Every structure is written in C-alpha cells, then in structure tokens.
C-alpha atoms as one frame of an Amber mdcrd trajectory, in Angstrom:
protein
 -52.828  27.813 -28.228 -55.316  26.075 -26.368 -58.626  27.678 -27.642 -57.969
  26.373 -31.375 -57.002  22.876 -30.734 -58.188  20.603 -33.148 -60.992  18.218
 -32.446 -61.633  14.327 -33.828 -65.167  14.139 -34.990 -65.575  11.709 -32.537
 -64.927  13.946 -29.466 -68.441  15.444 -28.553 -67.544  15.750 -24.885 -68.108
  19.303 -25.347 -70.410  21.936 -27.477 -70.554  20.233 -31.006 -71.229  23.557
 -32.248 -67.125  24.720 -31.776 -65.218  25.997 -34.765 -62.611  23.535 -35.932
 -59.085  25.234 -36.738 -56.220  23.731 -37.713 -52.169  23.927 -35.422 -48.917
  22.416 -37.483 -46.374  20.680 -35.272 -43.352  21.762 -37.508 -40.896  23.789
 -36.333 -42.002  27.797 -37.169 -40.016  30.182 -38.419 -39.148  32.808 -36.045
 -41.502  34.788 -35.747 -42.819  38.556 -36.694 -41.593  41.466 -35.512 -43.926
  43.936 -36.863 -45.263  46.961 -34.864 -48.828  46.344 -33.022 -49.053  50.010
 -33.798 -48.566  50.434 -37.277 -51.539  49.641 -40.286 -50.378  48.406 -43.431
 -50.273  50.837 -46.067 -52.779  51.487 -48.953 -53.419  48.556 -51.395 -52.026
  45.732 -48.545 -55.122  45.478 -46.320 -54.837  42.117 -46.763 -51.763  42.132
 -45.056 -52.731  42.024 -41.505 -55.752  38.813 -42.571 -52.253  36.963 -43.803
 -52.108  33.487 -42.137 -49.191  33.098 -39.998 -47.882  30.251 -37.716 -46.118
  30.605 -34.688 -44.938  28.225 -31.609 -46.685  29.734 -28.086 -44.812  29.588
 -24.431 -46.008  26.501 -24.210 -44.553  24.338 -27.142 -47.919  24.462 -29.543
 -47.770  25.194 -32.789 -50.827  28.373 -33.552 -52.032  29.990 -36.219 -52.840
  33.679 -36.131 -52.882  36.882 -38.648 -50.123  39.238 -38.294 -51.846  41.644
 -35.653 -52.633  38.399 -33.258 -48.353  38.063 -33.760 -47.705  41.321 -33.253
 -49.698  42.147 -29.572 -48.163  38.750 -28.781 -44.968  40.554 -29.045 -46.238
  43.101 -27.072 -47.272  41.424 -24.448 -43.780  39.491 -24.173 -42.045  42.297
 -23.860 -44.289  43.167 -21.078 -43.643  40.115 -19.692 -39.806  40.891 -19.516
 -40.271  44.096 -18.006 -42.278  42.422 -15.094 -39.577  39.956 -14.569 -37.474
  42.864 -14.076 -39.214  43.480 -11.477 -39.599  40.585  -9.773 -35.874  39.823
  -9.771 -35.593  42.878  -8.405 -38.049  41.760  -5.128 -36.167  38.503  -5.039
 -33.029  40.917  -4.822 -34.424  42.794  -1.851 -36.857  40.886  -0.166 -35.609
  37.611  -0.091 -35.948  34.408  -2.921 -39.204  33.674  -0.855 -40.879  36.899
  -0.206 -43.953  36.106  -1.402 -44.246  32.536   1.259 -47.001  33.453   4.240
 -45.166  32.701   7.901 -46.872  31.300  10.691 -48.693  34.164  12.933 -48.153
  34.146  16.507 -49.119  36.830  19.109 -46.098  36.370  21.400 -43.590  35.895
  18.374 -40.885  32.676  18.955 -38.576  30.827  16.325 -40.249  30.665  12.791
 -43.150  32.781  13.384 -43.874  36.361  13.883 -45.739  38.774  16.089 -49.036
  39.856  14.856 -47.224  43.569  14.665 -44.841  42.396  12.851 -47.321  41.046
  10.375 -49.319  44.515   9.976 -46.017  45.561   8.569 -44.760  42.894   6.538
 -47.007  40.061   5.820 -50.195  42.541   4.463 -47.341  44.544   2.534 -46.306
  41.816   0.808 -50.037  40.337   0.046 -51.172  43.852  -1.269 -47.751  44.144
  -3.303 -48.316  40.570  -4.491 -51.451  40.413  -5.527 -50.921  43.710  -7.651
 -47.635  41.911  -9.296 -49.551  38.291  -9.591 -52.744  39.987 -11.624 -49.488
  41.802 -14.283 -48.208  38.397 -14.561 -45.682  35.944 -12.687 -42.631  35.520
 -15.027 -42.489  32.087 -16.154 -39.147  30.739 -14.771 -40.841  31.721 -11.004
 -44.246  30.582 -11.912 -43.639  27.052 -10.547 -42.627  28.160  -7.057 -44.837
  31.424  -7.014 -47.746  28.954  -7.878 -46.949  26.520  -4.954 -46.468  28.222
  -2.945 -49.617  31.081  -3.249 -52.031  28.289  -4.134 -51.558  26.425  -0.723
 -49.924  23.234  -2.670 -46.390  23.340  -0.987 -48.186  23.549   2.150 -50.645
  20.527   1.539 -47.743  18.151   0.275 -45.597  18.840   3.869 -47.982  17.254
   5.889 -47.186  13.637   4.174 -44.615  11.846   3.479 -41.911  12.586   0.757
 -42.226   9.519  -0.510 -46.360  10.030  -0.912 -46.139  10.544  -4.352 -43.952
   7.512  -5.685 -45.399   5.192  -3.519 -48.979   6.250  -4.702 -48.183   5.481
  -8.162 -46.517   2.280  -7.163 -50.066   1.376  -5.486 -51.291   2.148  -8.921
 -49.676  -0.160 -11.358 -51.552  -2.613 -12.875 -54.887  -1.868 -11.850 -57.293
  -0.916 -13.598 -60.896   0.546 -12.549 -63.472   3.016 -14.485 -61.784   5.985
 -14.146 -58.283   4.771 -15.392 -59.941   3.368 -18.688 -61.906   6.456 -19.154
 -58.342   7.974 -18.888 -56.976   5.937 -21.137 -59.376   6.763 -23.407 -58.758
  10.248 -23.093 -55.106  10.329 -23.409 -54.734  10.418 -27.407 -57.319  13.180
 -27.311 -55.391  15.712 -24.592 -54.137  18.824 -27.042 -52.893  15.737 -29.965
 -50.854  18.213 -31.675 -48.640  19.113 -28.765 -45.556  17.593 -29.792 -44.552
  15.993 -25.804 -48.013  15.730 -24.405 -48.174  13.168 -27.931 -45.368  11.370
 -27.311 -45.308   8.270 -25.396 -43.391   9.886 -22.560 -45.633  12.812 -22.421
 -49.038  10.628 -22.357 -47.362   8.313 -19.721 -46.515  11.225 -17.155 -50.131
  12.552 -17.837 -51.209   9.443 -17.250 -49.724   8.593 -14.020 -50.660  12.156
 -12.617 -54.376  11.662 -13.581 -54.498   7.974 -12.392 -52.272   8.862  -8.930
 -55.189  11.538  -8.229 -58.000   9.230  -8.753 -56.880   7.067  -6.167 -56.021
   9.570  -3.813 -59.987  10.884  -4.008 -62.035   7.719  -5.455 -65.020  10.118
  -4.631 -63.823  12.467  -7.843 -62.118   9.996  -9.797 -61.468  11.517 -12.800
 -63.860  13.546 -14.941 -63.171  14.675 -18.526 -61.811  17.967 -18.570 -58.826
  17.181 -15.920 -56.965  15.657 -18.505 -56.501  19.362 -20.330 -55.997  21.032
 -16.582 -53.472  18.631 -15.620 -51.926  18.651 -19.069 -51.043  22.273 -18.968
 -50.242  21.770 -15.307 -47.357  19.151 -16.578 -46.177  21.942 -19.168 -45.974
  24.618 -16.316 -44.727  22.561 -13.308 -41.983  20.485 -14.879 -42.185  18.012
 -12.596 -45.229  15.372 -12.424 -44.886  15.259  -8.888 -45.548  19.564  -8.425
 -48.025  18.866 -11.035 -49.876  16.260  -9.159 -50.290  18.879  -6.345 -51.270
  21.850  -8.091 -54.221  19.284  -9.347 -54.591  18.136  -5.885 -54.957  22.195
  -4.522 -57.192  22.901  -7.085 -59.764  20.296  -6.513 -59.320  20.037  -2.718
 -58.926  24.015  -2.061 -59.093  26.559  -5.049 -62.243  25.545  -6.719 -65.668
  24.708  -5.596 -66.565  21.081  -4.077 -68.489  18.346  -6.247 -67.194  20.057
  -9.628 -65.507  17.011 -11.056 -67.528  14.242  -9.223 -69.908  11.579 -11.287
 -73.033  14.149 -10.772 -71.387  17.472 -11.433 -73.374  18.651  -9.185 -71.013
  21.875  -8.000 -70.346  22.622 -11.768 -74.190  22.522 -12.178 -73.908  25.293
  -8.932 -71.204  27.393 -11.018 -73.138  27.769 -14.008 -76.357  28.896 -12.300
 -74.171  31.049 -10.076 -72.718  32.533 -13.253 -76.389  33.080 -15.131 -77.287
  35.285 -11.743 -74.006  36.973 -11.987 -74.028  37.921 -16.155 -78.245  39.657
 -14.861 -76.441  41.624 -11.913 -73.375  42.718 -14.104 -73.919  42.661 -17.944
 -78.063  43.057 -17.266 -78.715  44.325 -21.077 -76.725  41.273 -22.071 -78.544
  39.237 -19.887 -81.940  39.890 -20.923 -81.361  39.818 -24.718 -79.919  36.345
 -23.853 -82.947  35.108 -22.098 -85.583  36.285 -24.444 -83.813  34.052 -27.254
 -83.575  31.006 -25.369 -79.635  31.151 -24.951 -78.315  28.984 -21.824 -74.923
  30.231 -20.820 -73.871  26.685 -19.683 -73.698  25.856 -23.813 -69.728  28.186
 -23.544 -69.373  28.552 -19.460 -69.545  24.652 -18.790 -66.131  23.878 -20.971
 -64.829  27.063 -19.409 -65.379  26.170 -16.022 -64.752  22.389 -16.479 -61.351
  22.986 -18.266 -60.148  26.363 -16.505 -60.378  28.085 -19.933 -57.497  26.068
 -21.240 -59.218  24.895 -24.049 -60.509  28.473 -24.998 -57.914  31.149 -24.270
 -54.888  31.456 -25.884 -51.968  29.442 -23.392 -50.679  32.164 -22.217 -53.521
  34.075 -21.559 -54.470  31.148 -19.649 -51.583  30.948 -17.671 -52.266  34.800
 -16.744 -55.497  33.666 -15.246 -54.333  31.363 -13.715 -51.823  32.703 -11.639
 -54.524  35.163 -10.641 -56.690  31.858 -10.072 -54.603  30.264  -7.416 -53.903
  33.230  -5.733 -57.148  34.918  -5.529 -59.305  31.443  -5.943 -62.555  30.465
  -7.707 -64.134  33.757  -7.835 -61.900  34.291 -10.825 -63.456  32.116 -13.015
 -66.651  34.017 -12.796 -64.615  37.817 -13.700 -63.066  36.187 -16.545 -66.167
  34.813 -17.910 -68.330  37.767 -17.485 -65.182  39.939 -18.814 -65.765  37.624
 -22.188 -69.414  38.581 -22.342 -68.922  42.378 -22.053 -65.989  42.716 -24.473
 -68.617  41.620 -27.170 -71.439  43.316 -25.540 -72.558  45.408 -28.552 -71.969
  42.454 -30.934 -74.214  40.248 -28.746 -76.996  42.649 -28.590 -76.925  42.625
 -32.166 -77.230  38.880 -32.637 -80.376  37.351 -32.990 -79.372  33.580 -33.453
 -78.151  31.034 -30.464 -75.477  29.280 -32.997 -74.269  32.990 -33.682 -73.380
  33.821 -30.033 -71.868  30.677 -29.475 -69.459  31.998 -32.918 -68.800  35.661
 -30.980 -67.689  34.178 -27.771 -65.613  31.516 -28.666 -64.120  33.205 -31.818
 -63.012  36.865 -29.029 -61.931  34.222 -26.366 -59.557  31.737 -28.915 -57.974
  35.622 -30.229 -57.647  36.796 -26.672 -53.849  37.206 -27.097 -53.895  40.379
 -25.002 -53.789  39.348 -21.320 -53.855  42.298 -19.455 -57.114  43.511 -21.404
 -58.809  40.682 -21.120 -57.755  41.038 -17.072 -58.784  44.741 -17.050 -62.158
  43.811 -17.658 -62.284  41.099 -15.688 -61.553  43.137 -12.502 -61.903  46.806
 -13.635 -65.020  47.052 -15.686 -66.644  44.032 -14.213 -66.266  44.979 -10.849
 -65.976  43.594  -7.368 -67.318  40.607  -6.326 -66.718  39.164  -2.700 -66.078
  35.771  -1.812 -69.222  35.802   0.522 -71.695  36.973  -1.941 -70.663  34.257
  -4.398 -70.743  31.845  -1.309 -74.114  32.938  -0.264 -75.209  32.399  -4.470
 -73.689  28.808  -4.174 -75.713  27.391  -1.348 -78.419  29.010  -2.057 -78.431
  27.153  -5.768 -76.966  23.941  -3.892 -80.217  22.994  -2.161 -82.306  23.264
  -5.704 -79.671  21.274  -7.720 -79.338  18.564  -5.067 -83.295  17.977  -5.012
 -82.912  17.574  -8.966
C-alpha cells in the first residue's frame, strides 16, 4: 500500500507532520479469509486490532488489522464479478469495444455516420463510464487505460521507434533534472521489492529521464517518480508507461502542475479550498477559523495522484476513473476524504490533529467503491466548465505572485 510507505528522515519533500508505519518485504502468508460481516465474539475484541501483513495487487508488502483484510477480500471478490462482466462485453461487443472511431457525416472505410454514432458510440461511453467508475479488471487495465486516456492515440502520430531512440538520445547525459532523479530513485516506494532492485530503478529511471527530454519545460518534478512508478507496475511495459505519463501531463491533468513554479498545482489547491466552501461549507468554515490550509494534505495528493495516500488499489480505482473522466476527479476524491470524516473534523480543534484524521481514513481506505460513492454520489456534480472557469479565474492572481 501506497499511503503507509515508509519515509527516511531525510525525505521532507512532503508534510513532515505524516505518520511513519512500517511494510515487510517477506513473503506473507496467505492471507485471511474471515467474514467482513462477522464481530469477534465476547472476550476477543482485540481480535479485529490484531496486526496482520499482507502482499497488495501490486507486489507491496502492508500491514493492516483483520477487518482492513477482510473488506479487502470483499472488494476482490467484487473485482471478479466485474471481470465477469467485462469478458462478457469483450464476448459480444468486440475485444475493443470500448476504442472511440473516427466520426464522419457521410460514413466511408474506418469511420461511421454520425447516426450510427447516436446508437453505438454514446451507448458504449454511457455503458463505459458506468463499468470504468466499478472498476476495470486488472488483466484489461493496460489496454482499457490506453486506450480511454487518449495515450494509444498520442503515440500513433510518431514513429515506432520514438521511444527507443529517445532513450538512446539520453545516455550519458546528464542535466538538473536527471540528477534530481537520481536522487530520487532510492526513495520511490524502497520497500517494493522490483521498483528496489537495480532493474526496477533502471526502467524507472529511463521512463522519468526519456520524459524530461521530451518536455524540458516540465522536466521532472518530485512526485512523478511515485506516478510513474505505479504506472511501471500497471503498464508492464516502460514504453506504455512512458505514455500514460506523457497523457497525463500533456492531456488529463491541468497545465504548469509539474513545472519549476508549480504554478497550476498552486491553481488546484486554491481551486480545491473554493470547492471544500461550496460542498463541505460546515467543514469549510471550522477549517478557516483555525488557521488550517488545505494545501498542508491536498498538495501531496494532487502532486502524487493519491498514490502515496490511498491504499494501491484504491488508487488504481481512481485512477481508471481519472483517465477516463480527467482532472475533475482529483477534486471528488479529495472532497469525498473530507466529508467521510466530517463529524470527526468538526470536532477537532488542533491543525496537527486534522492532518492525523485525513491521512490516517485515506491510508485505511481499502473500500473502493465507498470511497467512490462519495466522491460522485454525496459530493455531487461538478462540470468541467465550472472548474475551468475556477482555474483561470485563480490563474491570473497566482501568476502576478
């Protein structure tokens, strides 16, 4: 789990103020099979505190108590009954449903008519977007994710040998951002057993380094090494990694995020603070009148797409809502983290205490689909445009700054 990786003293990129917990990298024992349903009988309350450890989706060692194990369960067994039914799609629809043709209005060879489209293309987005928000299973989430993210489509238009021969232009040299890189490499999720090992570190590195020269403008900026870490761990390949990064800085998220400024993660967070008013208002106001700036959690969050805060696979849940549905996401999920503690936050009275709440609910957030129900459900919508509208609007005071 990403939300309880373990920190050297020395790495205050982030809030100094996070809880230090402790991941094994020996093999685990399988694991529980308790019901999320039952309670431990009289005299064994302590049961469900016991300390267990477990190995995630992902290949991290975690520790959790016995209910974290058992709605992890749960949840997997969710995920199996959505892959049912996504074989089933692949069954009838096609292996590539889900891709979005061309449009035309007088049809022709690889494209369709605009009625055709009414009846299959807007079927398939409403259908997918229901299935992407219960979860992509993960032996599709490599295609599913480039192809709904726009990443398949963005490497086409070059060369197939773009990749390889960027990294070849790569070799050997050496500028700010690769040594900043390097610097960060040992520190990238340390007890991940192949993201630690030499061949682990040298794919993340190439990946990170290829991107910096392909936009010398960004660079690199701490917090892609996590992103592009967990990118490696989902995408197999470095090469599909490299252009989920590349769709996520270029199209998914908001410009000037990861440049030397941070000028449009300065924008998110002030977007956010208007947002957490409008939505979670009591919340809001208790925050302001103790002095608590919501860029202390939401920077991290933003910065590192939540992968150093939610559980891995809770992360990955997001994100495949994140590339399909884009950067508006971000903002749900983190006001969805604020409400679920609403009453305990109202309660609190110290700023070192509601840094504790948030990032002790988001690091247990094992649950996926309630963290996503609030997101969306008790959250509420939020368009595109207004968030667009919020960003330039903040744009103009952070660039006078």
């Amino acid at each position: 789990m990403f939300g309880i990786q373990p920190r050297d003293v020395s790495d205050d990129d982030f809030n100094p103020r996070r809880r230090r917990w402790s991941l094994w990298t020996t093999p685990p024992a399988s694991m529980p099979t308790t019901s999320h349903t039952s309670r431990p009988r009289k005299g064994h309350a302590n049961a469900y505190h016991m300390s267990v450890k477990f190995e995630d989706l992902c290949g991290f060692m975690v520790e959790g108590n016995v209910d974290d194990v058992n709605v992890l369960n749960e949840v997997r067994e969710r995920i199996r009954e959505q892959g049912r039914v996504w074989w089933a799609l692949e069954a009838s629809k096609g292996a590539n449903w889900y891709l979005q043709p061309r449009i035309s209005s007088n049809g022709g060879q690889g494209v369709i008519s605009v009625t055709s489209l009414k009846l299959s293309v807007l079927t398939n987005t409403v259908t997918l977007r229901r299935l992407i928000r219960k979860g992509v299973p993960p032996a599709l989430r490599p295609k599913v994710w480039l192809s709904v993210s726009g990443a398949a489509k963005k490497r086409s238009t070059v060369p197939e040998t773009y990749y390889d021969e960027l990294i070849r232009a790569t070799e050997g040299k050496t500028t700010p951002a690769t040594r900043q890189i390097d610097h960060d490499l040992p520190r990238t999720f340390p007890c991940h057993p192949w993201l630690n090992s030499e061949e682990g570190q040298a794919s993340l590195r190439r990946v990170l380094v290829g991107y910096s020269f392909r936009d010398s403008e960004v660079g690199y900026c701490q917090g892609l090494n996590y992103v592009a870490a967990l990118l490696l761990l989902v995408m197999k390949t470095e090469e599909d990694a490299f252009w989920m990064l590349a769709v996520l800085l270029e199209n998914v998220l908001v410009s000037d995020c990861y440049t030397d400024t941070l000028s449009g993660c300065h924008v998110e967070q002030r977007v956010f603070k208007d947002l957490l008013a409008k939505k979670c208002p009591r919340i809001a106001a208790h925050l302001e009148a103790m002095g608590f700036d919501v860029s202390l959690v939401a920077t991290e969050w933003f910065l590192c797409l939540f992968s150093k805060t939610l559980p891995s696979e809770t992360t990955l849940r997001v994100w495949d809502v994140l590339f399909n549905e884009g950067a508006k996401v971000l903002f749900h999920v983190a006001l969805a983290i604020f409400k679920m503690r609403e009453d305990d936050l109202l309660r609190i009275q110290h700023i070192g205490d509601v840094i504790d709440v948030l990032q002790s609910t988001a690091h247990h957030l094992y649950e996926p689909d309630e963290l996503l129900t609030f997101a969306f459900d008790k959250i509420g919508s939020m368009t595109t445009n207004t968030i667009t509208k919020e960003r330039k609007r903040h744009e103009t005071v952070v660039m006078a700054e």
